Each structure stands twice: as C-alpha cells, then as structure tokens.
Coordinates of C-alpha atoms in Angstrom, one line a residue:
M251 CA -0.2 0.2 0.2
P252 CA 1.0 3.5 -0.9
N253 CA 2.2 6.0 1.9
A254 CA -1.3 8.1 2.4
I255 CA 0.4 11.0 3.2
L256 CA 2.5 10.7 -0.4
V257 CA -0.7 9.8 -1.5
D258 CA -2.9 13.2 -0.2
K259 CA 0.0 15.2 -1.6
I260 CA -0.1 13.8 -4.7
L261 CA -3.9 14.2 -4.7
L262 CA -3.5 17.7 -4.0
H263 CA -1.0 18.8 -5.9
K264 CA -3.5 17.0 -8.6
L265 CA -6.3 19.6 -7.8
A266 CA -3.5 22.6 -7.1
F267 CA -2.6 22.2 -10.9
S268 CA -6.0 22.5 -12.4
I269 CA -7.5 25.4 -11.0
E270 CA -8.8 27.9 -12.7
K271 CA -7.3 31.3 -13.2
N272 CA -10.4 32.5 -11.4
F273 CA -9.8 31.1 -8.3
K274 CA -7.3 31.8 -5.9
E275 CA -6.4 31.4 -2.1
V276 CA -9.4 32.9 0.2
S277 CA -8.5 36.8 1.4
L278 CA -7.9 37.8 4.6
S279 CA -10.4 40.6 3.6
N280 CA -12.9 38.1 2.6
R281 CA -12.4 36.0 5.3
A282 CA -12.8 38.2 8.1
Q283 CA -16.3 39.9 6.2
I284 CA -17.6 36.0 6.8
L285 CA -16.3 35.6 10.0
E286 CA -18.2 38.8 10.9
Q287 CA -21.1 38.5 9.8
L288 CA -21.8 34.5 11.1
R289 CA -20.2 35.7 14.8
H290 CA -23.1 34.8 17.4
G291 CA -25.7 34.3 14.6
L292 CA -27.7 31.3 13.5
I293 CA -26.6 29.3 10.0
A294 CA -30.4 27.8 8.6
S295 CA -29.4 24.2 7.7
C296 CA -31.8 24.1 4.6
Q297 CA -31.5 20.3 3.8
P298 CA -35.1 18.7 2.6
V299 CA -36.1 15.5 3.1
R300 CA -34.4 13.7 0.4
G301 CA -37.7 12.5 -1.9
G302 CA -40.2 14.4 -0.4
P303 CA -42.2 17.1 -1.4
L304 CA -39.5 20.0 -0.9
D305 CA -36.9 18.3 -2.9
R306 CA -36.2 20.4 -5.4
P307 CA -33.7 23.0 -5.8
P308 CA -36.1 26.2 -6.0
L309 CA -37.9 25.3 -3.3
V310 CA -34.9 24.6 -0.9
A311 CA -33.5 27.9 -2.3
A312 CA -37.4 29.4 -1.2
L313 CA -37.2 27.8 2.2
A314 CA -33.6 29.2 2.3
Q315 CA -35.1 32.8 2.2
A316 CA -38.1 32.3 4.8
T317 CA -35.3 31.5 7.3
L318 CA -33.1 34.2 6.1
A319 CA -36.4 36.3 6.5
G320 CA -36.3 35.1 10.1
G321 CA -32.8 36.5 11.1
A322 CA -30.9 33.9 9.9
V323 CA -27.4 34.9 8.8
G324 CA -25.9 32.2 7.1
L325 CA -27.1 28.6 5.1
R326 CA -25.6 24.8 5.6
I327 CA -26.7 23.8 2.0
E328 CA -26.3 20.0 0.6
G329 CA -26.1 19.0 -2.6
L330 CA -24.4 20.6 -5.9
A331 CA -28.1 21.8 -7.6
D332 CA -29.6 22.7 -4.2
L333 CA -26.8 24.7 -3.5
E334 CA -26.1 26.4 -7.3
A335 CA -30.3 27.4 -6.5
T336 CA -29.3 28.7 -3.2
R337 CA -26.2 30.7 -4.4
A338 CA -28.8 32.7 -6.7
A339 CA -31.1 33.8 -4.5
T340 CA -28.6 35.1 -1.8
S341 CA -25.2 36.5 -1.2
V342 CA -25.1 35.1 2.7
P343 CA -22.4 33.1 3.5
I344 CA -23.4 29.4 3.1
V345 CA -21.7 26.5 3.8
G346 CA -21.8 23.8 0.6
L347 CA -21.6 20.5 1.5
V348 CA -22.2 17.1 -0.7
K349 CA -23.6 13.4 0.8
R350 CA -22.2 10.5 -0.7
E351 CA -21.0 7.3 -0.3
V352 CA -17.5 6.1 -1.1
P353 CA -16.2 2.3 -1.1
G354 CA -14.1 1.2 2.2
S355 CA -15.0 4.7 4.3
P356 CA -17.8 5.2 6.5
V357 CA -17.2 9.1 5.7
Y358 CA -19.9 10.3 3.7
I359 CA -19.5 14.6 4.3
T360 CA -17.2 15.9 1.0
P361 CA -15.6 12.7 1.4
E362 CA -13.0 13.6 -1.7
L363 CA -11.3 17.0 -3.1
S364 CA -14.0 16.5 -6.8
D365 CA -16.6 17.3 -4.3
V366 CA -14.5 20.4 -2.7
R367 CA -13.9 21.8 -6.3
A368 CA -17.6 20.5 -6.9
L369 CA -19.1 22.9 -3.9
A370 CA -16.6 26.1 -4.7
E371 CA -17.2 26.1 -8.6
R372 CA -21.5 26.5 -7.7
G373 CA -20.6 29.2 -4.9
A374 CA -20.0 27.1 -1.3
D375 CA -18.5 30.4 1.0
I376 CA -18.0 28.2 3.5
I377 CA -17.2 23.8 2.3
A378 CA -18.1 21.3 5.3
F379 CA -16.1 18.0 5.4
D380 CA -16.1 15.0 8.0
A381 CA -12.8 15.2 9.5
T382 CA -13.4 12.6 11.9
L383 CA -10.4 10.2 12.8
R384 CA -11.9 7.0 10.8
P385 CA -10.6 5.5 7.5
R386 CA -10.8 7.7 4.6
P387 CA -9.9 8.7 1.2
V388 CA -8.1 11.8 1.6
G389 CA -6.5 13.3 5.0
V390 CA -8.0 15.9 6.9
G391 CA -5.5 18.6 6.6
T392 CA -5.3 17.7 2.6
M393 CA -8.7 18.6 2.4
I394 CA -8.3 21.7 4.7
E395 CA -5.5 22.8 2.4
A396 CA -7.2 22.1 -1.3
I397 CA -10.4 24.1 0.4
H398 CA -8.0 27.4 1.3
A399 CA -6.7 26.8 -2.1
L400 CA -10.0 27.3 -4.0
G401 CA -10.9 30.4 -2.3
C402 CA -13.0 29.3 0.2
L403 CA -13.1 28.4 4.1
A404 CA -13.1 24.9 5.9
M405 CA -15.4 24.2 8.3
A406 CA -14.1 20.4 9.8
D407 CA -17.6 18.3 11.1
I408 CA -16.3 16.2 14.3
S409 CA -17.6 14.1 17.0
T410 CA -15.1 13.8 19.7
L411 CA -12.2 17.0 21.3
E412 CA -9.5 14.9 19.7
E413 CA -11.0 15.3 16.2
G414 CA -11.9 18.8 16.5
L415 CA -8.3 19.4 18.0
E416 CA -6.7 18.0 15.5
A417 CA -9.1 19.8 12.6
H418 CA -8.3 23.2 15.1
R419 CA -4.4 22.3 14.4
L420 CA -4.0 21.7 10.6
G421 CA -6.1 24.5 9.9
A422 CA -9.7 24.5 9.7
D423 CA -11.8 27.7 9.7
F424 CA -14.4 26.3 12.5
V425 CA -15.4 23.4 14.0
G426 CA -18.4 21.7 14.4
S427 CA -19.8 19.3 16.5
T428 CA -21.9 17.7 13.7
M429 CA -21.2 14.2 14.0
S430 CA -20.9 14.2 18.0
G431 CA -23.4 11.0 18.3
Y432 CA -22.9 9.9 15.0
T433 CA -20.3 7.7 15.1
E434 CA -20.0 4.4 17.6
Y435 CA -18.0 6.2 19.3
S436 CA -19.0 9.3 20.4
P437 CA -20.9 10.3 23.2
Q438 CA -24.8 9.6 22.4
S439 CA -27.4 12.0 23.4
S440 CA -30.4 13.2 22.6
G441 CA -30.0 16.8 23.2
P442 CA -27.0 18.6 22.0
D443 CA -23.4 17.9 23.0
L444 CA -22.9 21.5 24.7
E445 CA -20.1 19.8 26.5
L446 CA -17.5 19.0 23.1
V447 CA -18.8 22.9 22.1
Q448 CA -17.5 24.0 25.7
E449 CA -14.0 22.1 25.8
L450 CA -13.3 23.4 22.1
S451 CA -13.7 26.5 22.4
K452 CA -12.2 26.9 25.1
R453 CA -8.7 25.8 23.9
G454 CA -9.3 28.2 21.0
A455 CA -11.2 26.8 18.3
R456 CA -14.1 28.6 16.8
V457 CA -16.8 25.7 17.2
I458 CA -19.9 25.6 15.6
A459 CA -22.8 23.7 17.6
E460 CA -24.6 21.8 15.6
G461 CA -26.2 18.5 15.6
R462 CA -29.8 17.8 17.8
I463 CA -30.4 22.1 18.7
A464 CA -34.0 21.5 19.1
T465 CA -34.8 24.9 20.4
P466 CA -34.5 28.7 21.1
E467 CA -32.9 27.7 24.2
Q468 CA -30.0 25.2 23.6
A469 CA -29.1 27.0 20.9
R470 CA -28.5 30.4 23.2
A471 CA -27.3 27.4 25.4
A472 CA -24.6 26.8 22.7
L473 CA -23.4 30.4 22.4
E474 CA -23.3 30.5 26.4
V475 CA -20.5 27.9 26.7
G476 CA -18.6 29.8 24.2
A477 CA -19.8 28.8 20.8
F478 CA -19.0 31.0 17.9
A479 CA -22.6 30.1 16.0
V480 CA -25.2 28.3 15.9
T481 CA -26.3 25.5 13.4
V482 CA -30.1 24.2 13.1
G483 CA -31.8 22.4 11.0
T484 CA -34.5 19.7 11.7
A485 CA -36.2 22.0 14.0
L486 CA -36.3 24.9 11.4
T487 CA -37.6 23.1 8.0
R488 CA -37.7 19.6 8.2
I489 CA -41.8 19.8 8.1
E490 CA -42.2 16.1 7.8
L491 CA -40.7 15.4 10.6
L492 CA -41.4 18.2 12.8
T493 CA -45.1 17.8 11.5
Q494 CA -44.6 13.7 12.7
G495 CA -43.6 15.0 16.3
F496 CA -47.3 16.8 17.0
V497 CA -48.9 13.7 15.2
N498 CA -47.3 11.3 17.8
A499 CA -48.2 13.3 20.7
L500 CA -51.2 13.1 19.7
R501 CA -51.8 9.7 19.3
G502 CA -50.0 9.4 23.0
V503 CA -53.7 10.7 24.1
A504 CA -56.3 8.7 25.3
K505 CA -60.0 9.2 23.9

C-alpha cells in the first residue's frame, strides 16, 4: 500500500494544478467579512427530506430565503443543485457540502477532493467535510489545504474533542460538533453536545454548534458555553419530521 501522506500530497498537487485562474487563496478581507457576518448568529441548515415534496432546488432556495427573513445570518446547504439554486437567490455566507458514500470508508460528508472543487464552483463560501478520525479517502489536512486553495473557508465536522483539536491544529477555520452522536465512539445523547462545544471553545477553536439543537433555549445555551455560531436544521426546515412529532404526541392521548 502506498504511503497515505504521499498519496494525499499527490492528490492535492493534481487538484492545485487544475485550478482555473478565477480561483485564488481566500483573501484575509473576505475571511474577516464572513466571520463578522456569522459571529454569534444562526445558520439555517436547509436540507429537505430526500424524496419528499420539498426536495427540489427552487423550493430549497425559497426555504432558505424564508429562514433569512426570520433573521438567520448564514445557510448550510447539501447537494450541488440545491447549492447552485440557493447561491443564485442570496449573497449570505453558505456552508456547502455533499453527502455520498465512497467504497471502503464510512465518511460521507464531502469525502473527496472532487467534491470540494464542485462545491467551490457552485458558490460555497465555506465547505464542510467529515473530519472524524475514521478510515477516509483523503486526509483531513489535505482537505483543508484544498478548500483554502479554492478560495473557501473550511469547516471540519467532528464527533470528539480529539478530532476537533486535530482539525483546529491543521488549520480548519471552523470546527462543527455536527458528528457527535453519529460515530459509534462519540457520546450518544438526545440533545446537543454542549460539553464538546465548551471544551473546544476553551482550547481556541472557532466552534459552530450543530446537531440535535431543537429549541431556542438550546441554541442560546450553545452560545453561552462558547460557540462562535449555531446551526439548526430539523427544527427549522424538515416539515415532515416536525409534523410527525406533533402527530405522535397526539396519538399518545387516551380517547
């Protein structure tokens, strides 16, 4: 088997060699502007139930605009078509990602360099990727370098303190608590992992709290323990699941 670090460097070199002139290293001024826009704000994750009635790019863009009308300062959008449609509708910072399976790895959030490039081409300001310490097609450091080379900021989705600190050390602009509870070795909880948010924040990481944040009170609590910003998805935009919660509660009442 070839050395993993060498393979990563070869992949990164090939990507850099193919970048067109309209891409450039993210400028300090652009980075500062994005940070200021997102600081202590709400990022709305607009990811419809796949195959559901809202799973169409124009509707995702409309849903995103509705959350912005309510005060969201940024968006998290999954899928190239949805990203392209949403980018055309707004200029606010967008966290872009793709979800797809790759052979031999459990990593499915923006797993490869080709995904990074495709997201940058369609207007993502920030590119989120799975930065868990599981078998992966491309190293975390290489992903961050590639994202920066394409003029975007890097958001590392992690599940543990160790993973978050490593991503921060490697230069991730944001560390997201996104994967906590979604790896077999991370704490399993019905609520947000505020302890992880707090510990990463105390150690200097710029943390975006994400995952199982279901109420305004939980979102506020994330900021109070040090989160830079908060992402909320299901509680805002997955209408089928929200409705199902009410229906299930009503079914529990005796007639």
